[in-house]
Coordinates of N, CA and C and ligand atoms in Angstrom, one line a residue:
M1 N 3.0 -7.3 -33.2 CA 4.1 -6.7 -32.5 C 4.1 -7.0 -31.1
T2 N 5.1 -7.5 -30.4 CA 5.1 -7.6 -29.0 C 5.5 -6.4 -28.3
N3 N 4.7 -6.0 -27.4 CA 5.1 -4.8 -26.6 C 4.9 -5.2 -25.1
C4 N 5.5 -4.5 -24.2 CA 5.5 -4.9 -22.9 C 5.0 -3.6 -22.1
I5 N 4.0 -3.8 -21.2 CA 3.6 -2.8 -20.2 C 4.2 -3.1 -18.9
Y6 N 4.8 -2.2 -18.3 CA 5.5 -2.4 -17.0 C 4.5 -1.9 -15.9
I7 N 4.3 -2.6 -14.9 CA 3.4 -2.2 -13.8 C 4.3 -2.0 -12.7
V8 N 4.6 -0.8 -12.3 CA 5.7 -0.4 -11.5 C 5.3 0.0 -10.1
G9 N 5.9 -0.6 -9.0 CA 5.8 -0.1 -7.7 C 6.8 0.9 -7.5
M10 N 6.4 2.1 -7.0 CA 7.5 3.2 -7.0 C 7.9 3.3 -5.5
G11 N 7.5 2.5 -4.6 CA 7.8 2.6 -3.2 C 7.0 3.7 -2.5
P12 N 7.3 4.1 -1.3 CA 6.4 5.0 -0.5 C 6.3 6.4 -1.1
G13 N 7.3 6.8 -1.7 CA 7.2 8.3 -2.2 C 8.6 8.8 -2.7
S14 N 9.6 8.9 -1.8 CA 10.9 9.5 -2.2 C 11.6 8.5 -3.2
E15 N 12.3 9.3 -4.1 CA 13.0 8.5 -5.1 C 14.0 7.5 -4.5
K16 N 14.6 7.9 -3.3 CA 15.7 7.0 -2.7 C 15.1 5.6 -2.3
K17 N 13.8 5.6 -2.2 CA 13.2 4.4 -1.8 C 12.6 3.5 -3.0
M18 N 12.8 4.1 -4.1 CA 12.5 3.4 -5.3 C 13.6 2.4 -5.7
S19 N 13.2 1.3 -6.3 CA 14.3 0.3 -6.6 C 15.1 0.8 -7.9
F20 N 16.3 0.4 -8.1 CA 17.0 0.7 -9.3 C 16.3 0.2 -10.5
E21 N 15.7 -1.0 -10.4 CA 15.0 -1.6 -11.6 C 13.9 -0.6 -12.0
A22 N 13.0 -0.2 -10.9 CA 11.9 0.7 -11.3 C 12.3 1.9 -11.9
K23 N 13.4 2.5 -11.4 CA 13.9 3.8 -11.9 C 14.4 3.7 -13.3
D24 N 15.2 2.6 -13.5 CA 15.7 2.3 -14.8 C 14.6 2.2 -15.9
I25 N 13.6 1.4 -15.5 CA 12.5 1.2 -16.5 C 11.8 2.5 -16.8
L26 N 11.5 3.3 -15.7 CA 10.7 4.6 -15.9 C 11.5 5.5 -16.8
E27 N 12.9 5.5 -16.7 CA 13.7 6.3 -17.5 C 13.6 5.9 -19.0
K28 N 13.2 4.7 -19.2 CA 13.1 4.3 -20.7 C 11.8 4.4 -21.3
M29 N 10.8 4.8 -20.5 CA 9.4 4.9 -21.0 C 9.1 6.1 -21.8
D30 N 8.1 6.0 -22.6 CA 7.6 7.2 -23.4 C 6.4 7.8 -22.6
V31 N 5.6 6.9 -21.9 CA 4.4 7.3 -21.3 C 4.3 6.7 -19.8
I32 N 4.1 7.6 -18.9 CA 3.9 7.0 -17.5 C 2.5 7.5 -17.1
I33 N 1.8 6.3 -16.7 CA 0.3 6.6 -16.4 C 0.1 6.3 -14.9
G34 N -0.7 7.0 -14.2 CA -0.9 6.8 -12.8 C -2.0 7.7 -12.2
Y35 N -2.2 7.5 -10.9 CA -3.0 8.5 -10.1 C -2.2 9.7 -9.9
K36 N -3.0 10.8 -10.0 CA -2.2 12.1 -10.0 C -1.3 12.4 -8.9
V37 N -1.8 12.0 -7.6 CA -0.8 12.2 -6.5 C 0.6 11.5 -6.7
Y38 N 0.6 10.3 -7.3 CA 1.9 9.6 -7.5 C 2.7 10.3 -8.6
L39 N 2.0 10.7 -9.7 CA 2.6 11.3 -10.8 C 3.3 12.6 -10.3
D40 N 2.6 13.4 -9.5 CA 3.2 14.6 -8.9 C 4.6 14.4 -8.3
L41 N 4.6 13.2 -7.5 CA 5.8 12.9 -6.9 C 7.0 12.5 -7.9
L42 N 6.6 12.1 -9.1 CA 7.6 11.7 -10.1 C 8.0 12.8 -11.1
E43 N 7.0 13.7 -11.2 CA 7.2 14.6 -12.4 C 8.5 15.4 -12.6
E44 N 9.0 15.8 -11.5 CA 10.2 16.5 -11.6 C 11.5 15.7 -12.1
E45 N 11.5 14.4 -11.6 CA 12.5 13.5 -12.0 C 12.4 13.1 -13.5
F46 N 11.2 12.8 -13.9 CA 11.0 12.3 -15.3 C 10.3 13.3 -16.2
R47 N 10.8 14.5 -16.2 CA 10.2 15.6 -16.9 C 9.8 15.4 -18.4
T48 N 10.7 14.6 -19.1 CA 10.5 14.5 -20.6 C 9.4 13.5 -20.9
K49 N 8.8 12.9 -20.0 CA 7.9 11.8 -20.3 C 6.5 12.4 -20.6
E50 N 5.7 11.6 -21.2 CA 4.2 12.0 -21.3 C 3.6 11.4 -20.1
F51 N 3.0 12.3 -19.3 CA 2.2 11.8 -18.1 C 0.8 11.8 -18.3
I52 N 0.1 10.6 -18.0 CA -1.3 10.6 -18.2 C -1.9 10.1 -16.7
S53 N -2.9 11.0 -16.2 CA -3.4 10.6 -14.9 C -4.9 10.5 -15.1
T54 N -5.5 9.6 -14.3 CA -7.0 9.6 -14.3 C -7.3 9.7 -12.8
P55 N -8.4 10.2 -12.4 CA -8.8 10.3 -11.0 C -8.9 8.9 -10.2
M56 N -9.1 9.0 -9.0 CA -9.4 7.8 -8.2 C -10.8 7.3 -8.7
K57 N -11.0 6.0 -8.7 CA -12.3 5.4 -9.1 C -12.3 5.3 -10.6
K58 N -11.4 5.8 -11.3 CA -11.3 5.6 -12.8 C -10.2 4.6 -13.2
E59 N -10.1 3.6 -12.4 CA -8.9 2.6 -12.6 C -9.0 1.8 -13.8
I60 N -10.3 1.4 -14.2 CA -10.5 0.6 -15.4 C -10.0 1.4 -16.6
E61 N -10.5 2.6 -16.6 CA -10.1 3.5 -17.6 C -8.6 3.7 -17.8
R62 N -7.9 3.8 -16.6 CA -6.5 4.0 -16.5 C -5.8 2.8 -17.1
C63 N -6.3 1.6 -16.9 CA -5.7 0.4 -17.4 C -5.8 0.3 -18.9
K64 N -7.1 0.7 -19.4 CA -7.2 0.7 -20.8 C -6.4 1.6 -21.6
I65 N -6.1 2.8 -20.9 CA -5.2 3.7 -21.7 C -3.9 3.1 -21.8
C66 N -3.4 2.4 -20.9 CA -2.1 1.7 -20.9 C -2.1 0.8 -22.2
F67 N -3.2 0.0 -22.4 CA -3.2 -1.0 -23.4 C -3.2 -0.2 -24.8
E68 N -4.0 0.8 -24.9 CA -4.2 1.7 -26.1 C -2.8 2.2 -26.5
K69 N -2.1 2.8 -25.5 CA -0.9 3.5 -25.8 C 0.2 2.4 -26.2
A70 N 0.1 1.3 -25.6 CA 1.1 0.2 -26.0 C 0.8 -0.2 -27.4
L71 N -0.4 -0.4 -27.7 CA -0.9 -0.8 -29.0 C -0.4 0.2 -30.1
E72 N -0.2 1.4 -29.7 CA 0.3 2.5 -30.7 C 1.8 2.4 -30.8
G73 N 2.4 1.4 -30.1 CA 3.8 1.2 -30.1 C 4.6 2.0 -29.0
K74 N 3.9 2.7 -28.2 CA 4.7 3.4 -27.2 C 5.1 2.5 -26.0
K75 N 6.2 3.0 -25.4 CA 6.7 2.2 -24.1 C 6.0 2.7 -23.0
V76 N 5.3 1.9 -22.3 CA 4.3 2.4 -21.3 C 4.5 1.7 -20.0
A77 N 4.5 2.6 -18.8 CA 4.5 2.0 -17.5 C 3.3 2.6 -16.8
I78 N 2.7 1.8 -16.0 CA 1.7 2.2 -15.1 C 2.3 2.2 -13.7
I79 N 2.1 3.3 -12.9 CA 2.7 3.3 -11.6 C 1.8 3.2 -10.5
C80 N 2.2 2.6 -9.4 CA 1.5 2.6 -8.2 C 2.4 2.9 -7.0
S81 N 1.9 3.5 -5.9 CA 2.7 3.8 -4.8 C 3.0 2.4 -4.1
G82 N 4.1 2.4 -3.4 CA 4.4 1.0 -2.7 C 4.7 0.0 -3.7
D83 N 3.9 -1.1 -3.5 CA 4.1 -2.2 -4.5 C 2.8 -2.3 -5.3
A84 N 2.9 -2.5 -6.6 CA 1.8 -2.6 -7.5 C 0.8 -3.8 -7.3
G85 N 1.4 -4.8 -6.6 CA 0.6 -6.0 -6.3 C 0.0 -6.1 -4.9
I86 N 0.1 -4.9 -4.2 CA -0.5 -4.9 -2.9 C -1.5 -3.7 -2.9
Y87 N -2.8 -4.0 -2.9 CA -3.8 -3.1 -3.1 C -3.4 -2.1 -4.3
G88 N -2.9 -2.7 -5.3 CA -2.5 -1.8 -6.5 C -3.1 -2.3 -7.7
M89 N -2.5 -1.8 -8.9 CA -3.2 -2.0 -10.2 C -2.8 -3.3 -10.8
A90 N -1.8 -4.1 -10.3 CA -1.3 -5.2 -11.0 C -2.4 -6.3 -11.4
S91 N -3.2 -6.6 -10.5 CA -4.3 -7.7 -10.7 C -5.2 -7.2 -11.8
L92 N -5.6 -5.9 -11.6 CA -6.6 -5.3 -12.5 C -6.1 -5.3 -14.0
M93 N -4.8 -5.0 -14.1 CA -4.1 -5.0 -15.4 C -4.3 -6.4 -16.1
Y94 N -4.0 -7.5 -15.3 CA -4.2 -8.8 -15.8 C -5.6 -9.1 -16.2
E95 N -6.6 -8.7 -15.4 CA -7.9 -8.9 -15.6 C -8.4 -8.1 -16.9
I96 N -8.0 -6.9 -17.0 CA -8.4 -6.1 -18.3 C -7.8 -6.8 -19.4
K97 N -6.6 -7.2 -19.3 CA -5.9 -7.9 -20.5 C -6.8 -9.1 -20.9
E98 N -7.2 -9.9 -20.0 CA -8.0 -11.2 -20.2 C -9.3 -10.7 -20.8
Q99 N -9.9 -9.6 -20.3 CA -11.3 -9.3 -20.8 C -11.3 -8.6 -22.1
F100 N -10.3 -7.7 -22.3 CA -10.4 -6.8 -23.6 C -9.2 -7.0 -24.5
Y101 N -8.1 -7.4 -24.1 CA -7.0 -7.4 -25.0 C -6.3 -8.8 -25.1
A102 N -7.1 -9.9 -24.9 CA -6.6 -11.2 -24.8 C -5.8 -11.6 -26.1
D103 N -6.3 -11.0 -27.3 CA -5.6 -11.3 -28.5 C -4.4 -10.5 -28.8
S104 N -4.2 -9.5 -28.0 CA -3.0 -8.7 -28.2 C -1.7 -9.4 -28.0
Q105 N -0.6 -8.9 -28.4 CA 0.7 -9.5 -28.1 C 1.3 -8.8 -27.0
I106 N 0.4 -8.1 -26.2 CA 1.1 -7.2 -25.1 C 1.4 -8.1 -23.9
E107 N 2.6 -8.0 -23.4 CA 3.1 -8.8 -22.2 C 3.0 -7.8 -21.0
L108 N 2.7 -8.3 -19.9 CA 2.6 -7.5 -18.7 C 3.9 -7.9 -17.8
R109 N 4.6 -6.9 -17.2 CA 5.6 -7.3 -16.3 C 5.6 -6.5 -15.0
V110 N 5.5 -7.1 -13.9 CA 5.3 -6.3 -12.6 C 6.7 -6.1 -11.9
I111 N 7.0 -4.8 -11.5 CA 8.2 -4.5 -11.0 C 7.9 -4.2 -9.5
P112 N 8.5 -4.9 -8.5 CA 8.2 -4.7 -7.1 C 8.6 -3.5 -6.5
G113 N 7.9 -2.9 -5.6 CA 8.3 -1.8 -4.8 C 8.1 -2.0 -3.3
I114 N 8.7 -1.1 -2.5 CA 8.5 -1.3 -1.1 C 7.2 -0.8 -0.7
T115 N 6.4 -1.7 -0.2 CA 5.1 -1.5 0.3 C 5.0 -0.8 1.7
A116 N 4.0 -0.1 1.9 CA 3.9 0.8 3.1 C 4.1 0.0 4.4
A117 N 3.6 -1.1 4.5 CA 3.8 -2.0 5.7 C 5.3 -2.1 5.9
I118 N 6.1 -2.3 4.9 CA 7.5 -2.5 5.1 C 8.3 -1.2 5.4
S119 N 8.0 -0.1 4.6 CA 8.7 1.1 4.8 C 8.2 1.8 6.2
G120 N 7.0 1.6 6.5 CA 6.5 2.1 7.8 C 7.0 1.3 9.0
A121 N 7.1 0.1 8.8 CA 7.7 -0.7 9.8 C 9.1 -0.3 10.2
A122 N 9.9 -0.1 9.1 CA 11.2 0.4 9.3 C 11.3 1.8 10.1
E123 N 10.3 2.6 9.9 CA 10.2 3.9 10.6 C 10.0 3.7 12.1
L124 N 9.2 2.7 12.4 CA 8.8 2.4 13.7 C 9.7 1.5 14.5
G125 N 10.7 0.8 13.8 CA 11.6 0.0 14.5 C 11.5 -1.4 13.8
A126 N 10.8 -2.4 14.5 CA 10.7 -3.7 13.9 C 9.4 -4.4 14.4
P127 N 8.3 -3.7 14.0 CA 7.0 -4.3 14.5 C 6.5 -5.5 13.8
L128 N 7.1 -5.8 12.6 CA 6.5 -7.0 11.9 C 7.6 -8.2 11.8
N129 N 8.4 -8.2 12.9 CA 9.5 -9.2 12.8 C 9.0 -10.6 13.2
H130 N 7.8 -10.9 13.1 CA 7.4 -12.3 13.2 C 6.2 -12.4 12.3
D131 N 5.4 -13.5 12.4 CA 4.3 -13.5 11.4 C 3.4 -12.3 11.6
F132 N 3.0 -11.9 10.3 CA 2.1 -10.7 10.3 C 1.0 -10.7 9.2
C133 N 0.0 -9.9 9.5 CA -1.1 -9.8 8.5 C -1.2 -8.4 8.0
V134 N -1.6 -8.2 6.7 CA -2.0 -6.9 6.2 C -3.4 -6.9 5.8
I135 N -4.1 -6.0 6.4 CA -5.6 -5.8 6.3 C -5.9 -4.4 5.9
S136 N -6.7 -4.3 4.8 CA -7.2 -2.9 4.4 C -8.5 -2.7 5.1
L137 N -8.8 -1.5 5.6 CA -10.1 -1.2 6.2 C -11.0 -0.6 5.2
S138 N -10.6 -0.5 3.9 CA -11.5 0.1 2.9 C -12.6 -0.9 2.5
D139 N -13.8 -0.6 2.7 CA -14.9 -1.4 2.3 C -15.5 -0.9 0.9
L140 N -14.7 -0.2 0.1 CA -15.1 0.1 -1.3 C -15.3 -1.0 -2.2
L141 N -14.2 -1.9 -2.0 CA -14.2 -3.1 -2.8 C -14.4 -4.4 -2.1
T142 N -14.4 -4.3 -0.8 CA -14.5 -5.6 0.0 C -15.7 -5.4 1.0
P143 N -16.6 -6.3 1.1 CA -17.7 -6.1 2.1 C -17.2 -6.0 3.6
W144 N -17.8 -5.1 4.4 CA -17.2 -4.8 5.6 C -17.3 -6.1 6.5
E145 N -18.3 -7.0 6.3 CA -18.3 -8.3 7.1 C -17.2 -9.1 6.9
K146 N -16.5 -9.1 5.7 CA -15.4 -9.9 5.4 C -14.1 -9.3 6.1
I147 N -14.1 -7.9 6.2 CA -13.1 -7.1 6.8 C -13.1 -7.5 8.3
E148 N -14.3 -7.5 8.9 CA -14.5 -7.8 10.2 C -13.9 -9.2 10.6
K149 N -14.3 -10.2 9.8 CA -13.8 -11.5 10.0 C -12.3 -11.6 9.9
R150 N -11.7 -10.9 9.1 CA -10.3 -11.0 8.9 C -9.6 -10.3 10.1
L151 N -10.2 -9.2 10.7 CA -9.7 -8.6 11.9 C -9.7 -9.5 13.1
V152 N -10.9 -10.1 13.2 CA -11.0 -11.1 14.3 C -10.0 -12.3 14.2
A153 N -9.9 -12.8 12.9 CA -9.0 -13.9 12.8 C -7.5 -13.5 13.1
A154 N -7.2 -12.3 12.6 CA -5.8 -11.9 12.7 C -5.4 -11.7 14.3
A155 N -6.5 -11.0 14.9 CA -6.2 -10.6 16.3 C -6.2 -11.9 17.1
S156 N -7.2 -12.7 16.9 CA -7.3 -13.9 17.7 C -6.1 -14.9 17.5
A157 N -5.5 -14.8 16.4 CA -4.3 -15.8 16.1 C -3.0 -15.0 16.4
D158 N -3.1 -13.9 17.1 CA -1.9 -13.2 17.7 C -0.9 -12.8 16.6
F159 N -1.4 -12.4 15.3 CA -0.5 -11.9 14.3 C -0.2 -10.4 14.7
A160 N 1.0 -9.9 14.4 CA 1.2 -8.5 14.3 C 0.3 -8.0 13.0
I161 N -0.2 -6.8 13.1 CA -1.1 -6.4 12.0 C -0.6 -5.0 11.5
A162 N -0.7 -4.9 10.1 CA -0.5 -3.6 9.4 C -1.9 -3.3 8.9
L163 N -2.5 -2.2 9.2 CA -3.7 -1.8 8.6 C -3.5 -0.7 7.5
Y164 N -4.0 -1.0 6.4 CA -3.9 0.0 5.3 C -5.4 0.6 5.1
N165 N -5.3 1.8 4.5 CA -6.6 2.5 4.3 C -7.4 2.6 5.6
P166 N -6.7 3.1 6.7 CA -7.4 3.1 8.0 C -8.5 4.2 8.1
S167 N -8.5 5.1 7.2 CA -9.5 6.2 7.3 C -9.7 6.8 6.0
S168 N -10.8 7.6 5.8 CA -10.9 8.5 4.8 C -12.0 9.5 5.2
K169 N -12.3 10.5 4.4 CA -13.3 11.4 4.8 C -14.6 10.8 5.1
K170 N -15.1 9.9 4.3 CA -16.3 9.2 4.6 C -16.2 8.1 5.6
R171 N -15.0 7.6 5.9 CA -14.8 6.5 6.9 C -13.9 6.9 8.0
S172 N -14.1 8.1 8.6 CA -13.2 8.6 9.6 C -13.3 7.8 10.9
H173 N -14.3 7.1 11.1 CA -14.4 6.3 12.4 C -14.0 4.8 12.3
Y174 N -13.4 4.5 11.0 CA -13.2 3.1 10.7 C -12.2 2.5 11.6
L175 N -11.1 3.3 12.0 CA -10.1 2.7 12.8 C -10.6 2.4 14.2
K176 N -11.5 3.3 14.7 CA -12.1 3.0 16.0 C -13.0 1.7 16.0
K177 N -13.7 1.7 14.9 CA -14.6 0.5 14.7 C -13.7 -0.7 14.6
A178 N -12.7 -0.7 14.0 CA -11.8 -1.9 13.7 C -11.2 -2.3 15.2
C179 N -10.8 -1.2 15.9 CA -10.2 -1.5 17.3 C -11.3 -2.1 18.2
E180 N -12.6 -1.7 18.1 CA -13.6 -2.2 18.9 C -13.8 -3.7 18.6
I181 N -13.6 -4.0 17.3 CA -13.9 -5.5 17.0 C -12.6 -6.3 17.5
M182 N -11.5 -5.8 17.6 CA -10.4 -6.6 18.0 C -10.1 -6.5 19.5
E183 N -10.8 -5.6 20.3 CA -10.4 -5.4 21.6 C -10.7 -6.6 22.5
K184 N -11.5 -7.6 22.1 CA -11.7 -8.8 22.8 C -10.4 -9.6 22.8
Y185 N -9.6 -9.4 21.9 CA -8.4 -10.3 21.9 C -7.0 -9.6 22.1
I186 N -7.2 -8.2 22.2 CA -5.9 -7.4 22.3 C -6.0 -6.5 23.6
E187 N -5.0 -6.7 24.5 CA -5.1 -6.0 25.9 C -4.8 -4.4 25.5
K188 N -5.4 -3.6 26.4 CA -5.3 -2.1 26.2 C -3.9 -1.7 26.1
S189 N -2.9 -2.3 26.8 CA -1.6 -1.8 26.9 C -0.7 -2.2 25.7
R190 N -1.3 -3.0 24.8 CA -0.5 -3.6 23.6 C 0.2 -2.4 22.9
P191 N 1.5 -2.5 22.7 CA 2.2 -1.5 21.9 C 1.7 -1.4 20.4
C192 N 1.4 -0.3 19.9 CA 0.9 -0.1 18.6 C 1.6 1.2 18.0
G193 N 1.3 1.6 16.8 CA 1.8 2.8 16.3 C 1.2 3.1 14.9
Y194 N 1.6 4.2 14.4 CA 1.2 4.5 13.0 C 2.3 5.5 12.4
V195 N 2.3 5.4 11.1 CA 3.3 6.3 10.3 C 2.4 7.0 9.2
K196 N 2.5 8.3 9.2 CA 1.8 9.1 8.1 C 2.9 9.6 7.1
N197 N 2.5 9.6 5.9 CA 3.3 10.1 4.9 C 4.8 9.6 4.9
I198 N 4.9 8.2 4.8 CA 6.1 7.5 4.8 C 6.9 8.0 3.6
G199 N 8.1 8.3 3.8 CA 9.0 8.6 2.6 C 8.6 9.8 1.8
R200 N 7.7 10.6 2.5 CA 7.2 11.9 1.8 C 7.5 13.1 2.8
D201 N 7.2 14.3 2.3 CA 7.3 15.5 3.2 C 6.3 15.2 4.3
G202 N 6.5 15.7 5.4 CA 5.6 15.6 6.5 C 5.4 14.3 7.2
T203 N 6.5 13.5 7.2 CA 6.4 12.1 7.8 C 6.1 12.4 9.3
E204 N 5.1 11.6 9.8 CA 4.8 11.6 11.3 C 4.9 10.2 11.8
I205 N 5.5 10.0 12.9 CA 5.6 8.6 13.6 C 5.0 8.7 14.9
C206 N 4.2 7.7 15.3 CA 3.7 7.7 16.6 C 3.7 6.3 17.2
V207 N 4.2 6.1 18.3 CA 4.0 4.9 19.1 C 3.0 5.1 20.3
C208 N 2.1 4.2 20.4 CA 1.0 4.4 21.4 C 0.5 3.0 21.9
S209 N -0.4 3.1 22.7 CA -1.0 1.8 23.3 C -2.2 1.5 22.4
F210 N -2.7 0.3 22.4 CA -3.9 -0.1 21.7 C -5.1 0.8 22.1
E211 N -5.2 1.0 23.4 CA -6.2 1.9 24.0 C -6.2 3.3 23.3
E212 N -5.0 3.8 23.2 CA -4.8 5.2 22.7 C -5.1 5.2 21.1
L213 N -4.7 4.0 20.5 CA -4.8 4.0 19.0 C -6.3 4.1 18.7
K214 N -7.1 3.5 19.5 CA -8.6 3.5 19.2 C -9.1 5.0 19.1
E215 N -8.5 5.8 19.9 CA -9.0 7.3 19.9 C -8.2 8.2 18.8
E216 N -7.3 7.7 18.2 CA -6.4 8.5 17.2 C -7.3 8.7 16.0
S217 N -7.1 10.0 15.4 CA -7.7 10.2 14.1 C -6.5 10.2 13.1
V218 N -6.6 9.2 12.2 CA -5.5 9.2 11.2 C -6.2 9.5 9.9
D219 N -5.3 9.8 8.9 CA -5.9 10.0 7.6 C -5.5 8.9 6.6
M220 N -5.9 9.0 5.3 CA -5.7 8.0 4.4 C -4.3 7.8 3.9
F221 N -3.4 8.7 4.3 CA -1.9 8.5 3.9 C -1.2 8.0 5.2
T222 N -1.9 7.1 6.0 CA -1.3 6.7 7.2 C -1.4 5.1 7.2
T223 N -0.3 4.4 7.6 CA -0.4 2.9 7.9 C -0.4 2.7 9.3
V224 N -1.2 1.9 9.8 CA -1.3 1.6 11.3 C -0.7 0.3 11.6
F225 N -0.1 0.2 12.8 CA 0.6 -1.0 13.1 C 0.0 -1.5 14.6
I226 N -0.4 -2.8 14.7 CA -0.7 -3.3 16.0 C 0.2 -4.5 16.3
G227 N 0.9 -4.4 17.4 CA 1.8 -5.4 17.8 C 1.2 -6.8 18.0
N228 N 2.0 -7.8 18.2 CA 1.4 -9.1 18.7 C 1.7 -9.1 20.2
S229 N 1.3 -10.1 20.9 CA 1.3 -10.2 22.4 C 2.7 -10.1 22.9
S230 N 3.7 -10.3 22.1 CA 5.1 -10.1 22.6 C 5.8 -8.8 22.2
T231 N 5.1 -8.0 21.4 CA 5.6 -6.8 21.0 C 5.9 -5.8 22.2
K232 N 7.1 -5.2 22.2 CA 7.4 -4.2 23.2 C 8.0 -2.9 22.7
V233 N 8.1 -1.9 23.6 CA 8.8 -0.7 23.1 C 10.2 -0.6 23.6
I234 N 11.1 -0.5 22.7 CA 12.5 -0.5 23.2 C 13.1 0.8 22.5
D235 N 13.6 1.7 23.4 CA 14.2 2.9 22.8 C 13.2 3.7 22.0
K236 N 12.0 3.8 22.5 CA 10.8 4.5 21.8 C 10.5 3.8 20.5
K237 N 11.0 2.7 20.2 CA 10.6 2.0 18.9 C 9.8 0.8 19.2
L238 N 9.0 0.4 18.2 CA 8.1 -0.7 18.3 C 8.8 -2.1 17.9
V239 N 8.9 -3.0 18.7 CA 9.8 -4.2 18.5 C 9.0 -5.5 18.8
T240 N 8.9 -6.2 17.7 CA 8.2 -7.6 17.9 C 9.3 -8.6 17.8
P241 N 9.7 -9.2 18.9 CA 10.9 -10.1 18.9 C 10.6 -11.4 18.1
R242 N 11.8 -11.9 17.6 CA 11.6 -13.2 16.9 C 11.7 -14.3 17.9
G243 N 12.1 -13.9 19.1 CA 12.2 -15.0 20.1 C 13.5 -15.5 20.4
Y244 N 14.6 -14.9 19.9 CA 16.0 -15.4 20.0 C 16.4 -15.6 21.5
N245 N 15.9 -14.7 22.4 CA 16.5 -14.7 23.8 C 15.6 -15.6 24.6
R246 N 14.6 -16.4 24.1 CA 13.6 -17.0 24.9 C 14.2 -17.9 25.9
N247 N 15.3 -18.7 25.5 CA 15.8 -19.7 26.5 C 17.1 -19.3 27.2
E248 N 17.4 -18.1 27.1 CA 18.6 -17.6 27.7 C 18.4 -17.3 29.2
Ligands
LIG301 N1 0.1 -0.2 -3.2 C1 0.3 0.6 -1.9 C2 -0.8 0.6 -1.0 C3 -2.1 1.2 -1.6 S1 -3.5 1.3 -0.6 C4 1.5 0.0 -1.2 O1 2.0 -1.1 -1.4 O2 2.1 0.7 -0.2 C5 -3.4 2.8 0.1 C6 -3.0 2.8 1.7 O3 -1.6 2.5 1.7 C7 -3.1 4.1 2.4 O4 -4.3 4.3 2.8 C8 -2.2 3.8 3.5 O5 -2.7 3.1 4.5 C9 -1.0 3.0 2.8 N2 0.1 3.9 2.3 C10 0.5 4.0 1.0 N3 1.6 4.9 0.9 C11 1.8 5.4 2.1 C12 2.7 6.3 2.7 N4 3.6 6.9 1.9 N5 2.7 6.6 4.0 C13 1.7 5.9 4.8 N6 0.8 5.1 4.3 C14 0.9 4.8 3.0

């Protein structure tokens, strides 16, 4: 029997920022599986569903539950915040399928969501309106040396940068460490910013200089933005020009 598991990006948090497609699919599901923090955001809206959560670092188990439930014939969705294909569960679901459920008739479908870089950028103005890079500072799954190389490459190539996972309890100094690596390429006055709890209660928006950013303590629910060399502050917002006025 063919069954389909939906891998759904729910956007940054509030239902308003979820796509119609994502909402429509979640409404049709029997089981919604995810990390508890995200399920809590959904629970009120989709009260009739079976919710299954596994803690952080139990991602493989979470994926396997999806396949097991789908094999029972249930309609299953696994949810991620933002987009499921950006530091989300989409790739792991494909890998688990290949490794453990290759012979099953289960099909995987990824439903896009607004990732934090995009929803956060909108809060700040237009910081990513030219070429940009997204880099995660989490070294749980990526060696720090590789993260360092990517920071240097992005800063030296003058990309605007969105930093995910800028901090956690164990990595509270990582943003400072990252700024120190990039300061060779980025002047102290470069406009930067961050947004905490995008699309959720307690949203906090900050525009600051690169020098100030280095000293900021941000948490794991924050996305950090570093402008490129053309980024400026207009009307208290962070704006990276496309360059339309260059020849006027
Ligand atoms: N799949 C998610 C990213 C997961 S990685 C997405 O596409 O958005 C987790 C990191 O994403 C966090 O540490 C933070 O940097 C960022 N993030 C996710 N949701 C956020 C939110 N609502 N507000 C601010 N940052 C968020």
